[in-house]
Amino acid sequence: MDIETVASLSSFLAALVLLTAFAMLVQKRIYSLIHLFAWQGLLLSANTAVVGYVAAKHHLYISSLLTLSLKVVLLPYILHVLIHRLKIRKEIETIVNVPMTMLIGLALVIFSYHLTAPVRELSSLVTRSTLAVALATVLIGLLMMITRKHAVTQIIGFLAMENGLFFAATSATYGMPLVVELGVALDILIAAFIFGIFFFHINTAFDSLDVEKMAKLKEVD
Amino acid sequence: MSTSLMLLILLSVPLCAAVVLAFVGDRRLAPEINILGSAATFAAGLGLALEVYEVGPMLAGGNFFFVDAFNVYLSVLTSFVSMTTAIFSRRYMRREREHGRVGHVGMRFYHAMFQLFIFAMLLCLLTNNIGVLWIAMELATLSTVLLVSLYRTPTAIEAAWKYFILCGVGISQALFGTVLLYFAAEKVLGEGGDALLWTNLSQVSGQLEPTVLSLAFVFLMVGYGTKVGLVPLHNWLPDAHSEGPTPISAVLSGLLLNIALYALVRCKVLVDGSTHTHRAGNIMMGFGLLSILVAAFSLLRQKDIKRMFSYSSIEHMGIATFAFGLGGPIATFGALLHMLVHSLAKSAIFFTVGHASQMHRTQEMDRIKGLFRGNPLVGWGMMFGVMAIVGMPPFGIFTSEFLILTATIKDAPLMTPFLLLGLGVAFAALLRKVQPMVAGEVPDYQKSMKVAHLPVVLHMALVLVIGVYLPDFLSQWFHTAVELLK
């Protein structure tokens, strides 16, 4: 494969990542949301492998495998099990104002392109143009966490942000040093363990995973 | 003993203690093992500090660790406060267990996570790799999330969830900043782990691309700033500090905020070196001043005692951030001293607050009364602690705030009235709120109980000594650190 083909392949994958990010932003069913998250992980993993191939960076294969096992297999599996145990499979969230959320998402993409412009100019990597997409994915994940009121969707938004960060590292610098990537993966694993426990605690204390019900702590009574 | 060995002991003791305590669980000796582990950590920290004091900054473990005047003093502080907190928590947690607020699993969790938290903080301080610094910071958050929700009450779970989500989001921004930093560093230092080593970065900081570093700093500021608890990123802090068990409030307020500020300052040094402007400093000053003012006015409205003191932590972190942002030898010296004395005084206050709220079985300030008569150590400890924290002489915080104020008048005179306003409001608010709690008759619902004297007395004595007479070795240390941060 020549550089041109690989670069366009990488851009194509980046576009798909962004597409999944938008789809997650407005997906109402929790099950479908998890599937979207797994797809996003798969695209990232593929993109990392492609970048690893073109740049001849072998440690990227390891991170690609790590992403595959963690974000495509393990985390979605954990979420499935949790949802099954908590019996919230059929829950459908109401999302206020879908068109508005989409518009804000679009604005975030434009903002990301604008913000990363100086970095793009300095970079000589084939993947440099995807950095904006990565930042957009981070910001859309953030937006998702703000607009959603369900504990599980907030966590998926959080994990989507993490995906965006990983993507940013791949596209800006061909991945962080391996020790850092491994450490980040470890942190995500611990976080998964913690939110798993949390879901049960919240469910017991509030009888639901609706975060809106948590509003006892206020500045002044 | 060689440095790397000392470092190895310092980091492995809390990690091993965490594993041991996870197995020991809720047995009778768990609190004692916790104390023993923290004491060993403190001893190792002291040993390391002596070594660094003699030979100067050094690398260890194949460049993976780096020790200089700045982080070694924070390591000693961290291990010291965690030791005294372990002493305090022995009785405190036992009583919480008797009151039925924590169960059997909770206790196992509490001890193991406490040690893991100490490990994470020390790793943050001692690592040379700014990527690992980020990982350790996240680990420190994660290890305390479930401690905040230890009591399993709806409010505690709410607070912990907020802490988990807001700090998680915040710290992700810092990771993006770190990626950008690595991007800039890679151009100069080449690929691989070496490009993230602080020692290498600080040498070549002049060659790093300024536009990228300015952009990176914005993300790092938001990320680590969330963990420092700077306004407007502070929402999680009062909740997390007030709903968790008091020993955890003490270490969160006294230590974790310092560590986050440490990370921010390390990044600022790199950005300053690259941009040759004062932009990063100005951003920090803005955040700092806003935190001081907002926190000072929020103090006035608080009803919950732990919530009030967590706002006071925001205020003091604001002061230190402001001073680091201001830069210059006097302000930096003041900021370093401020981190030290605030940490000692604030954790001492939290110890007395813990006792007071156990004696009254409430955290509401209206219900806490007559501490002087009920229990002189708790009453006077709290009174002196508050006098110290509002900056009265002869305590150490007076010295640090005085230095910072002097530097402000000299370098940024326009900021002085705002700084003074914040300090004044906080002074009035805290003294007014504490007075009714310590003075007056003992209410009939107050229960007398045995309290841990040593931690409070030790901390307050140190704050007093530092205020009256700053030991030579300490001031020399700070001077070296000031040089490093120029």
Short mmCIF file of N, CA and C in Angstrom, two decimals, chain B residues 314-388:
data_model
loop_
_atom_site.label_atom_id
_atom_site.label_comp_id
_atom_site.label_asym_id
_atom_site.label_seq_id
_atom_site.Cartn_x
_atom_site.Cartn_y
_atom_site.Cartn_z
N ILE B 314 -10.42 25.24 49.05
CA ILE B 314 -10.44 25.84 47.70
C ILE B 314 -9.76 27.21 47.75
N GLU B 315 -10.09 27.95 48.80
CA GLU B 315 -9.51 29.28 48.94
C GLU B 315 -7.98 29.19 49.01
N HIS B 316 -7.49 28.28 49.84
CA HIS B 316 -6.04 28.21 50.01
C HIS B 316 -5.33 27.68 48.79
N MET B 317 -5.97 26.73 48.08
CA MET B 317 -5.37 26.27 46.83
C MET B 317 -5.34 27.41 45.83
N GLY B 318 -6.39 28.25 45.88
CA GLY B 318 -6.40 29.44 45.03
C GLY B 318 -5.22 30.34 45.33
N ILE B 319 -4.93 30.52 46.62
CA ILE B 319 -3.80 31.38 47.00
C ILE B 319 -2.50 30.81 46.44
N ALA B 320 -2.29 29.50 46.62
CA ALA B 320 -1.04 28.90 46.15
C ALA B 320 -0.95 28.97 44.63
N THR B 321 -2.07 28.69 43.94
CA THR B 321 -2.05 28.75 42.47
C THR B 321 -1.75 30.17 41.99
N PHE B 322 -2.39 31.12 42.65
CA PHE B 322 -2.15 32.53 42.32
C PHE B 322 -0.66 32.85 42.47
N ALA B 323 -0.08 32.40 43.59
CA ALA B 323 1.32 32.74 43.85
C ALA B 323 2.26 32.08 42.85
N PHE B 324 1.99 30.82 42.50
CA PHE B 324 2.82 30.17 41.49
C PHE B 324 2.68 30.90 40.16
N GLY B 325 1.46 31.36 39.86
CA GLY B 325 1.23 32.08 38.62
C GLY B 325 1.98 33.40 38.60
N LEU B 326 2.01 34.05 39.75
CA LEU B 326 2.70 35.33 39.87
C LEU B 326 4.19 35.15 39.60
N GLY B 327 4.74 34.04 40.08
CA GLY B 327 6.14 33.74 39.84
C GLY B 327 7.07 34.65 40.62
N GLY B 328 8.35 34.61 40.30
CA GLY B 328 9.32 35.38 41.05
C GLY B 328 9.70 34.65 42.33
N PRO B 329 10.89 34.92 42.83
CA PRO B 329 11.39 34.15 43.98
C PRO B 329 10.52 34.26 45.23
N ILE B 330 10.03 35.43 45.56
CA ILE B 330 9.30 35.57 46.82
C ILE B 330 7.96 34.86 46.76
N ALA B 331 7.24 35.09 45.66
CA ALA B 331 5.91 34.46 45.55
C ALA B 331 6.04 32.94 45.49
N THR B 332 7.03 32.44 44.76
CA THR B 332 7.18 30.98 44.66
C THR B 332 7.55 30.39 46.00
N PHE B 333 8.46 31.08 46.70
CA PHE B 333 8.81 30.63 48.05
C PHE B 333 7.55 30.59 48.93
N GLY B 334 6.77 31.66 48.84
CA GLY B 334 5.53 31.73 49.63
C GLY B 334 4.59 30.60 49.27
N ALA B 335 4.48 30.31 47.97
CA ALA B 335 3.55 29.26 47.54
C ALA B 335 3.99 27.89 48.05
N LEU B 336 5.30 27.63 47.99
CA LEU B 336 5.80 26.34 48.48
C LEU B 336 5.53 26.20 49.97
N LEU B 337 5.81 27.28 50.70
CA LEU B 337 5.58 27.27 52.14
C LEU B 337 4.08 27.11 52.43
N HIS B 338 3.29 27.79 51.61
CA HIS B 338 1.84 27.74 51.81
C HIS B 338 1.29 26.32 51.64
N MET B 339 1.79 25.63 50.63
CA MET B 339 1.35 24.24 50.42
C MET B 339 1.65 23.41 51.66
N LEU B 340 2.81 23.62 52.24
CA LEU B 340 3.23 22.85 53.42
C LEU B 340 2.35 23.17 54.63
N VAL B 341 2.25 24.45 54.98
CA VAL B 341 1.53 24.79 56.21
C VAL B 341 0.02 24.61 56.07
N HIS B 342 -0.49 24.87 54.88
CA HIS B 342 -1.93 24.65 54.71
C HIS B 342 -2.25 23.18 54.90
N SER B 343 -1.42 22.34 54.32
CA SER B 343 -1.67 20.91 54.41
C SER B 343 -1.66 20.46 55.88
N LEU B 344 -0.68 20.93 56.65
CA LEU B 344 -0.61 20.54 58.06
C LEU B 344 -1.81 21.08 58.84
N ALA B 345 -2.09 22.37 58.66
CA ALA B 345 -3.17 22.98 59.45
C ALA B 345 -4.52 22.41 59.07
N LYS B 346 -4.76 22.24 57.76
CA LYS B 346 -6.07 21.78 57.33
C LYS B 346 -6.34 20.36 57.79
N SER B 347 -5.31 19.50 57.73
CA SER B 347 -5.59 18.13 58.18
C SER B 347 -5.81 18.11 59.69
N ALA B 348 -5.08 18.96 60.44
CA ALA B 348 -5.33 19.04 61.89
C ALA B 348 -6.76 19.48 62.16
N ILE B 349 -7.24 20.46 61.40
CA ILE B 349 -8.62 20.93 61.59
C ILE B 349 -9.59 19.79 61.31
N PHE B 350 -9.34 19.05 60.23
CA PHE B 350 -10.25 17.95 59.92
C PHE B 350 -10.24 16.89 61.03
N PHE B 351 -9.08 16.68 61.66
CA PHE B 351 -9.07 15.72 62.78
C PHE B 351 -10.01 16.19 63.88
N THR B 352 -9.91 17.47 64.25
CA THR B 352 -10.78 17.96 65.32
C THR B 352 -12.24 17.98 64.87
N VAL B 353 -12.46 18.30 63.60
CA VAL B 353 -13.83 18.30 63.08
C VAL B 353 -14.43 16.90 63.18
N GLY B 354 -13.59 15.90 62.86
CA GLY B 354 -14.07 14.53 62.94
C GLY B 354 -14.50 14.18 64.35
N HIS B 355 -13.65 14.54 65.33
CA HIS B 355 -14.01 14.27 66.72
C HIS B 355 -15.27 15.02 67.11
N ALA B 356 -15.33 16.30 66.74
CA ALA B 356 -16.48 17.11 67.13
C ALA B 356 -17.77 16.54 66.54
N SER B 357 -17.71 16.12 65.27
CA SER B 357 -18.97 15.63 64.70
C SER B 357 -19.33 14.27 65.27
N GLN B 358 -18.33 13.50 65.70
CA GLN B 358 -18.68 12.24 66.36
C GLN B 358 -19.28 12.49 67.74
N MET B 359 -18.77 13.50 68.43
CA MET B 359 -19.29 13.80 69.77
C MET B 359 -20.75 14.26 69.70
N HIS B 360 -21.11 14.95 68.61
CA HIS B 360 -22.47 15.46 68.49
C HIS B 360 -23.32 14.63 67.54
N ARG B 361 -22.71 13.65 66.93
CA ARG B 361 -23.39 12.82 65.93
C ARG B 361 -24.04 13.65 64.82
N THR B 362 -23.40 14.73 64.44
CA THR B 362 -23.91 15.53 63.33
C THR B 362 -22.79 16.38 62.76
N GLN B 363 -22.97 16.81 61.51
CA GLN B 363 -22.01 17.73 60.91
C GLN B 363 -22.58 19.14 60.81
N GLU B 364 -23.78 19.32 61.33
CA GLU B 364 -24.39 20.64 61.26
C GLU B 364 -23.79 21.55 62.32
N MET B 365 -23.36 22.73 61.88
CA MET B 365 -22.66 23.60 62.82
C MET B 365 -23.57 24.13 63.92
N ASP B 366 -24.87 24.27 63.60
CA ASP B 366 -25.80 24.77 64.62
C ASP B 366 -25.87 23.86 65.83
N ARG B 367 -25.63 22.58 65.60
CA ARG B 367 -25.80 21.60 66.69
C ARG B 367 -24.49 21.36 67.45
N ILE B 368 -23.40 21.86 66.95
CA ILE B 368 -22.11 21.64 67.62
C ILE B 368 -21.84 22.82 68.55
N LYS B 369 -21.68 22.51 69.84
CA LYS B 369 -21.52 23.60 70.82
C LYS B 369 -20.60 23.17 71.96
N GLY B 370 -20.06 24.18 72.63
CA GLY B 370 -19.37 23.94 73.89
C GLY B 370 -18.18 22.99 73.82
N LEU B 371 -17.39 23.13 72.75
CA LEU B 371 -16.26 22.21 72.61
C LEU B 371 -15.15 22.47 73.63
N PHE B 372 -14.95 23.74 73.99
CA PHE B 372 -13.90 24.07 74.98
C PHE B 372 -14.11 23.28 76.26
N ARG B 373 -15.35 23.29 76.72
CA ARG B 373 -15.64 22.61 77.99
C ARG B 373 -15.79 21.11 77.79
N GLY B 374 -16.43 20.75 76.71
CA GLY B 374 -16.68 19.34 76.46
C GLY B 374 -15.40 18.54 76.27
N ASN B 375 -14.53 19.06 75.45
CA ASN B 375 -13.26 18.39 75.22
C ASN B 375 -12.22 19.43 74.81
N PRO B 376 -11.40 19.86 75.77
CA PRO B 376 -10.48 20.96 75.51
C PRO B 376 -9.59 20.73 74.29
N LEU B 377 -9.11 19.50 74.10
CA LEU B 377 -8.21 19.30 72.97
C LEU B 377 -8.92 19.57 71.65
N VAL B 378 -10.13 19.05 71.54
CA VAL B 378 -10.88 19.26 70.30
C VAL B 378 -11.19 20.75 70.14
N GLY B 379 -11.68 21.36 71.22
CA GLY B 379 -12.06 22.78 71.16
C GLY B 379 -10.88 23.68 70.82
N TRP B 380 -9.83 23.54 71.61
CA TRP B 380 -8.66 24.41 71.37
C TRP B 380 -7.95 24.05 70.08
N GLY B 381 -7.92 22.76 69.79
CA GLY B 381 -7.31 22.34 68.53
C GLY B 381 -8.00 23.00 67.36
N MET B 382 -9.35 23.00 67.39
CA MET B 382 -10.08 23.60 66.29
C MET B 382 -9.86 25.11 66.26
N MET B 383 -9.88 25.73 67.46
CA MET B 383 -9.71 27.18 67.54
C MET B 383 -8.35 27.60 66.97
N PHE B 384 -7.30 26.91 67.46
CA PHE B 384 -5.96 27.26 66.97
C PHE B 384 -5.82 26.94 65.48
N GLY B 385 -6.42 25.82 65.09
CA GLY B 385 -6.36 25.46 63.68
C GLY B 385 -6.98 26.55 62.82
N VAL B 386 -8.14 27.05 63.24
CA VAL B 386 -8.80 28.08 62.45
C VAL B 386 -8.01 29.38 62.49
N MET B 387 -7.46 29.70 63.68
CA MET B 387 -6.63 30.91 63.74
C MET B 387 -5.46 30.80 62.78
N ALA B 388 -4.89 29.61 62.71
CA ALA B 388 -3.77 29.42 61.79
C ALA B 388 -4.24 29.56 60.34
#
